[in-house]
Tab-separated table of C-alpha atoms in Angstrom:
chain	number	residue	atom	x	y	z
X	1	MET	CA	19.234	-156.039	32.289
X	2	LEU	CA	22.327	-155.456	30.142
X	3	ASN	CA	25.195	-153.248	31.271
X	4	LYS	CA	24.345	-149.866	29.742
X	5	GLU	CA	27.922	-148.617	29.624
X	6	MET	CA	29.052	-151.682	27.695
X	7	VAL	CA	26.029	-151.417	25.373
X	8	ILE	CA	26.848	-147.789	24.564
X	9	GLN	CA	30.500	-148.600	23.823
X	10	GLU	CA	29.648	-151.534	21.567
X	11	TYR	CA	26.631	-150.162	19.709
X	12	ILE	CA	27.229	-146.415	19.349
X	13	PRO	CA	28.851	-147.032	15.914
X	14	MET	CA	25.610	-148.737	14.833
X	15	VAL	CA	23.569	-145.760	16.046
X	16	THR	CA	25.832	-143.345	14.163
X	17	LYS	CA	25.642	-145.409	10.979
X	18	ILE	CA	21.833	-145.483	11.060
X	19	ALA	CA	21.726	-141.707	11.606
X	20	ARG	CA	24.104	-141.037	8.712
X	21	ASP	CA	22.134	-143.321	6.437
X	22	LEU	CA	18.906	-141.446	7.196
X	23	LYS	CA	20.537	-138.017	6.990
X	24	ILE	CA	21.577	-138.530	3.361
X	25	ASN	CA	18.045	-137.875	2.134
X	26	LEU	CA	16.957	-135.279	4.679
X	27	PRO	CA	16.878	-131.464	4.514
X	28	TYR	CA	19.886	-129.553	5.835
X	29	ASN	CA	17.934	-128.244	8.821
X	30	VAL	CA	17.634	-131.777	10.259
X	31	GLU	CA	20.698	-132.208	12.460
X	32	ILE	CA	22.441	-135.571	12.551
X	33	ASP	CA	23.321	-134.992	16.218
X	34	ASP	CA	19.602	-134.893	17.038
X	35	LEU	CA	19.112	-138.230	15.284
X	36	ILE	CA	22.027	-139.750	17.180
X	37	GLN	CA	20.637	-138.440	20.465
X	38	GLU	CA	17.265	-140.077	19.765
X	39	GLY	CA	19.074	-143.274	18.827
X	40	VAL	CA	21.147	-143.368	22.007
X	41	ILE	CA	18.034	-142.925	24.148
X	42	ALA	CA	16.374	-145.792	22.257
X	43	LEU	CA	19.502	-147.925	22.663
X	44	LEU	CA	19.445	-147.473	26.439
X	45	GLN	CA	15.731	-148.301	26.530
X	46	ALA	CA	16.433	-151.406	24.476
X	47	ALA	CA	19.037	-152.490	27.028
X	48	GLU	CA	16.382	-152.212	29.746
X	49	LYS	CA	13.624	-154.044	27.851
X	50	TYR	CA	15.560	-156.744	26.023
X	51	ASP	CA	14.498	-160.286	26.841
X	52	PRO	CA	16.431	-163.099	25.075
X	53	ARG	CA	13.443	-165.431	25.563
X	54	TYR	CA	11.734	-163.660	22.649
X	55	GLY	CA	14.308	-165.159	20.286
X	56	ALA	CA	15.784	-162.048	18.695
X	57	THR	CA	19.432	-161.148	19.299
X	58	PHE	CA	20.067	-157.914	21.159
X	59	LYS	CA	21.626	-156.395	18.031
X	60	THR	CA	18.463	-157.046	16.010
X	61	PHE	CA	16.245	-155.813	18.830
X	62	ALA	CA	18.321	-152.661	19.351
X	63	TYR	CA	18.638	-151.936	15.633
X	64	THR	CA	14.864	-151.939	15.224
X	65	ARG	CA	14.367	-149.775	18.313
X	66	VAL	CA	17.035	-147.246	17.330
X	67	LYS	CA	15.911	-146.853	13.742
X	68	GLY	CA	12.294	-146.690	14.827
X	69	ALA	CA	13.030	-143.924	17.320
X	70	MET	CA	14.826	-141.857	14.677
X	71	ILE	CA	12.042	-142.284	12.144
X	72	ASP	CA	9.430	-141.431	14.762
X	73	TYR	CA	11.405	-138.270	15.596
X	74	LEU	CA	11.468	-137.280	11.924
X	75	ARG	CA	7.755	-137.933	11.582
X	76	LYS	CA	7.048	-135.625	14.511
X	77	LEU	CA	9.115	-132.871	12.873
X	78	ASP	CA	6.649	-132.982	9.956
X	79	TYR	CA	9.210	-131.292	7.730
X	80	LEU	CA	7.394	-132.109	4.482
X	81	PRO	CA	4.556	-129.947	3.137
X	82	LYS	CA	1.149	-131.665	3.293
X	83	ASN	CA	0.707	-131.564	-0.490
X	84	VAL	CA	4.001	-133.436	-0.933
X	85	ARG	CA	2.842	-136.216	1.393
X	86	GLN	CA	-0.420	-136.471	-0.542
X	87	ASP	CA	1.477	-136.923	-3.815
X	88	ILE	CA	3.543	-139.876	-2.571
X	89	LYS	CA	1.033	-142.627	-3.371
X	90	LYS	CA	0.490	-141.321	-6.908
X	91	PHE	CA	4.247	-140.912	-7.329
X	92	ASP	CA	4.808	-144.493	-6.201
X	93	ARG	CA	2.388	-145.749	-8.849
X	94	GLU	CA	3.610	-143.538	-11.699
X	95	LEU	CA	7.264	-144.371	-11.022
X	96	LEU	CA	6.565	-148.060	-11.553
X	97	ASN	CA	4.384	-147.413	-14.619
X	98	PHE	CA	7.160	-145.374	-16.240
X	99	TYR	CA	9.779	-148.009	-15.485
X	100	GLU	CA	7.663	-150.848	-16.867
X	101	GLN	CA	6.883	-148.931	-20.050
X	102	ASN	CA	10.336	-147.470	-20.734
X	103	LYS	CA	12.654	-150.024	-19.066
X	104	ARG	CA	14.532	-147.210	-17.356
X	105	LEU	CA	14.159	-144.823	-14.448
X	106	PRO	CA	12.594	-141.419	-15.137
X	107	THR	CA	14.410	-138.128	-14.679
X	108	TYR	CA	13.160	-135.622	-12.133
X	109	GLU	CA	11.924	-133.501	-15.018
X	110	GLU	CA	9.928	-136.381	-16.491
X	111	MET	CA	8.297	-137.154	-13.141
X	112	SER	CA	7.562	-133.458	-12.729
X	113	GLU	CA	5.707	-133.430	-16.048
X	114	ILE	CA	3.828	-136.670	-15.319
X	115	LEU	CA	2.647	-135.511	-11.897
X	116	GLY	CA	2.127	-131.863	-12.795
X	117	ILE	CA	4.312	-130.597	-9.934
X	118	ASP	CA	7.601	-128.701	-9.644
X	119	VAL	CA	10.949	-130.485	-9.890
X	120	GLU	CA	11.676	-129.338	-6.330
X	121	GLU	CA	8.564	-131.182	-5.126
X	122	VAL	CA	9.694	-134.302	-6.986
X	123	GLU	CA	13.004	-134.125	-5.122
X	124	GLU	CA	11.127	-133.793	-1.811
X	125	ILE	CA	9.044	-136.875	-2.609
X	126	TYR	CA	12.180	-138.870	-3.440
X	127	ARG	CA	13.606	-137.890	-0.065
X	128	GLU	CA	10.404	-138.989	1.634
X	129	LEU	CA	10.459	-142.327	-0.184
X	130	ALA	CA	14.074	-142.850	0.840
X	131	LEU	CA	13.078	-142.304	4.458
X	132	LYS	CA	10.186	-144.751	4.188
X	133	GLN	CA	12.590	-147.275	2.641
X	134	SER	CA	14.407	-147.250	5.982
X	135	LEU	CA	11.503	-149.068	7.602
X	136	ASN	CA	11.506	-152.818	7.980
X	137	LEU	CA	10.290	-154.283	4.704
X	138	ASP	CA	7.023	-155.641	6.066
X	139	GLN	CA	6.252	-152.332	7.776
X	140	TYR	CA	6.815	-150.443	4.527
X	141	LEU	CA	4.688	-152.746	2.409
X	142	PHE	CA	1.823	-153.484	4.809
X	143	GLU	CA	1.349	-150.161	6.603
X	144	SER	CA	-2.335	-149.207	6.488
X	145	ASP	CA	-1.918	-145.429	6.497
X	146	GLU	CA	-0.136	-144.173	3.408
X	147	ASN	CA	1.187	-141.165	5.317
X	148	SER	CA	2.273	-143.213	8.302
X	149	TYR	CA	5.652	-144.637	9.125
X	150	GLY	CA	4.084	-147.640	10.770
X	151	SER	CA	4.336	-148.834	14.332
X	152	ILE	CA	7.906	-149.512	15.359
X	153	ASP	CA	7.266	-150.832	18.853
X	154	ILE	CA	8.048	-154.469	19.527
X	155	LYS	CA	4.933	-156.130	20.902
X	156	SER	CA	4.689	-159.201	23.084
X	157	GLU	CA	5.829	-162.378	21.395
X	158	GLU	CA	3.181	-164.196	23.419
X	159	ASN	CA	0.360	-162.637	21.405
X	160	VAL	CA	-0.771	-165.678	19.399
X	161	LYS	CA	-3.067	-163.789	17.014
X	162	GLU	CA	-0.363	-161.252	16.266
X	163	ASN	CA	2.173	-163.977	15.542
X	164	ALA	CA	-0.259	-165.806	13.271
X	165	TRP	CA	-0.926	-162.620	11.308
X	166	LYS	CA	2.800	-161.910	11.024
X	167	SER	CA	3.301	-165.435	9.698
X	168	ILE	CA	0.679	-164.932	6.993
X	169	LEU	CA	2.195	-161.591	5.941
X	170	HIS	CA	5.664	-163.151	5.869
X	171	GLU	CA	4.481	-165.957	3.574
X	172	GLN	CA	2.845	-163.440	1.245
X	173	LEU	CA	6.003	-161.352	1.185
X	174	VAL	CA	8.235	-164.334	0.408
X	175	GLU	CA	5.965	-165.322	-2.484
X	176	ALA	CA	6.033	-161.768	-3.837
X	177	ILE	CA	9.823	-161.472	-3.593
X	178	ASN	CA	10.225	-164.752	-5.477
X	179	LYS	CA	8.489	-163.098	-8.442
X	180	LEU	CA	11.207	-160.440	-8.720
X	181	ASP	CA	14.203	-160.893	-11.019
X	182	GLU	CA	17.565	-161.849	-9.538
X	183	LYS	CA	19.074	-158.339	-9.598
X	184	GLU	CA	16.044	-156.948	-7.800
X	185	LYS	CA	16.268	-159.682	-5.167
X	186	ILE	CA	19.951	-158.930	-4.581
X	187	ILE	CA	19.359	-155.188	-4.145
X	188	LEU	CA	16.452	-155.872	-1.809
X	189	SER	CA	18.609	-158.269	0.199
X	190	MET	CA	21.457	-155.773	0.479
X	191	ARG	CA	19.116	-153.143	1.877
X	192	PHE	CA	16.778	-155.087	4.147
X	193	GLU	CA	18.556	-158.354	4.988
X	194	HIS	CA	22.170	-157.205	5.182
X	195	GLU	CA	21.148	-153.649	6.175
X	196	LEU	CA	23.617	-151.900	3.880
X	197	SER	CA	23.279	-148.132	3.631
X	198	LEU	CA	22.343	-146.397	0.389
X	199	LYS	CA	25.976	-145.302	0.110
X	200	GLU	CA	27.258	-148.866	0.480
X	201	ILE	CA	24.804	-150.202	-2.110
X	202	ALA	CA	25.726	-147.346	-4.447
X	203	GLU	CA	29.389	-148.346	-4.211
X	204	VAL	CA	28.517	-151.967	-5.055
X	205	LEU	CA	26.374	-150.983	-8.055
X	206	GLY	CA	28.587	-148.130	-9.229
X	207	VAL	CA	25.783	-145.550	-9.164
X	208	THR	CA	24.772	-142.573	-7.011
X	209	GLU	CA	22.902	-142.879	-3.720
X	210	SER	CA	19.876	-141.095	-5.172
X	211	ARG	CA	19.823	-143.623	-8.016
X	212	VAL	CA	19.828	-146.478	-5.480
X	213	SER	CA	16.835	-144.862	-3.782
X	214	GLN	CA	15.052	-144.667	-7.157
X	215	ILE	CA	15.805	-148.319	-7.920
X	216	LEU	CA	14.549	-149.376	-4.500
X	217	GLY	CA	11.437	-147.276	-5.088
X	218	VAL	CA	10.676	-149.216	-8.264
X	219	ILE	CA	11.327	-152.590	-6.605
X	220	LEU	CA	9.134	-151.770	-3.615
X	221	SER	CA	6.378	-150.431	-5.871
X	222	LYS	CA	6.536	-153.680	-7.826
X	223	LEU	CA	6.217	-155.662	-4.593
X	224	ARG	CA	3.201	-153.601	-3.564
X	225	LYS	CA	1.603	-154.322	-6.929
X	226	ILE	CA	2.249	-158.071	-6.620
X	227	LEU	CA	0.881	-158.115	-3.078
X	228	ARG	CA	-2.286	-156.386	-4.295
X	229	GLY	CA	-2.682	-159.258	-6.748
X	230	ASP	CA	-2.750	-157.130	-9.893
X	231	GLU	CA	0.622	-157.993	-11.394
X	232	ASP	CA	0.744	-158.855	-15.075
X	233	GLY	CA	0.455	-162.491	-16.061
């Protein structure tokens, strides 16, 4: 077992960064201190459960645990109206359709007209998508329940069937990513491989954080489409 005091000292900045990244797209009534508290608890649990024999570094293991705990906490809050959650799948599809047809991102007003909902509801859906984009990439793309945030728990690495299935999904994902253009690959890498926040990516691209979330939404929708096997060409 790792020394918990040393773990807290070294990794509390990581916990705070994850919380701030999530908070950007959340309602004002969601307190960042509550997210940090959930993250610290998860960090301490990670220190107890970490086993280097599984291959992952402690930082990777803890990062997944901390982010997962925060997202699970937000899911339990259920701060989004049910009708907004139900619109997410349609929104995901229409966002990509608009981008492919017009070669640009839609405004909130345009998405409002397309979906037949208020601009405020469009903003809520964007916030929800931004939260879902905080999942690990494979969890976001392969989750079976469209309203679910996926299972965050790390399961036994000795489960052969599970590892085989993960390997198949990974191969499919790599093939799909290779079909993206170079700019899309770079943005995807910044978010999911290098784990940059929306703010950090926005600074690199010279755009707003909400625009980064929109761009990621299009890229992830495109990946979903490729993985379904119905991409053009």
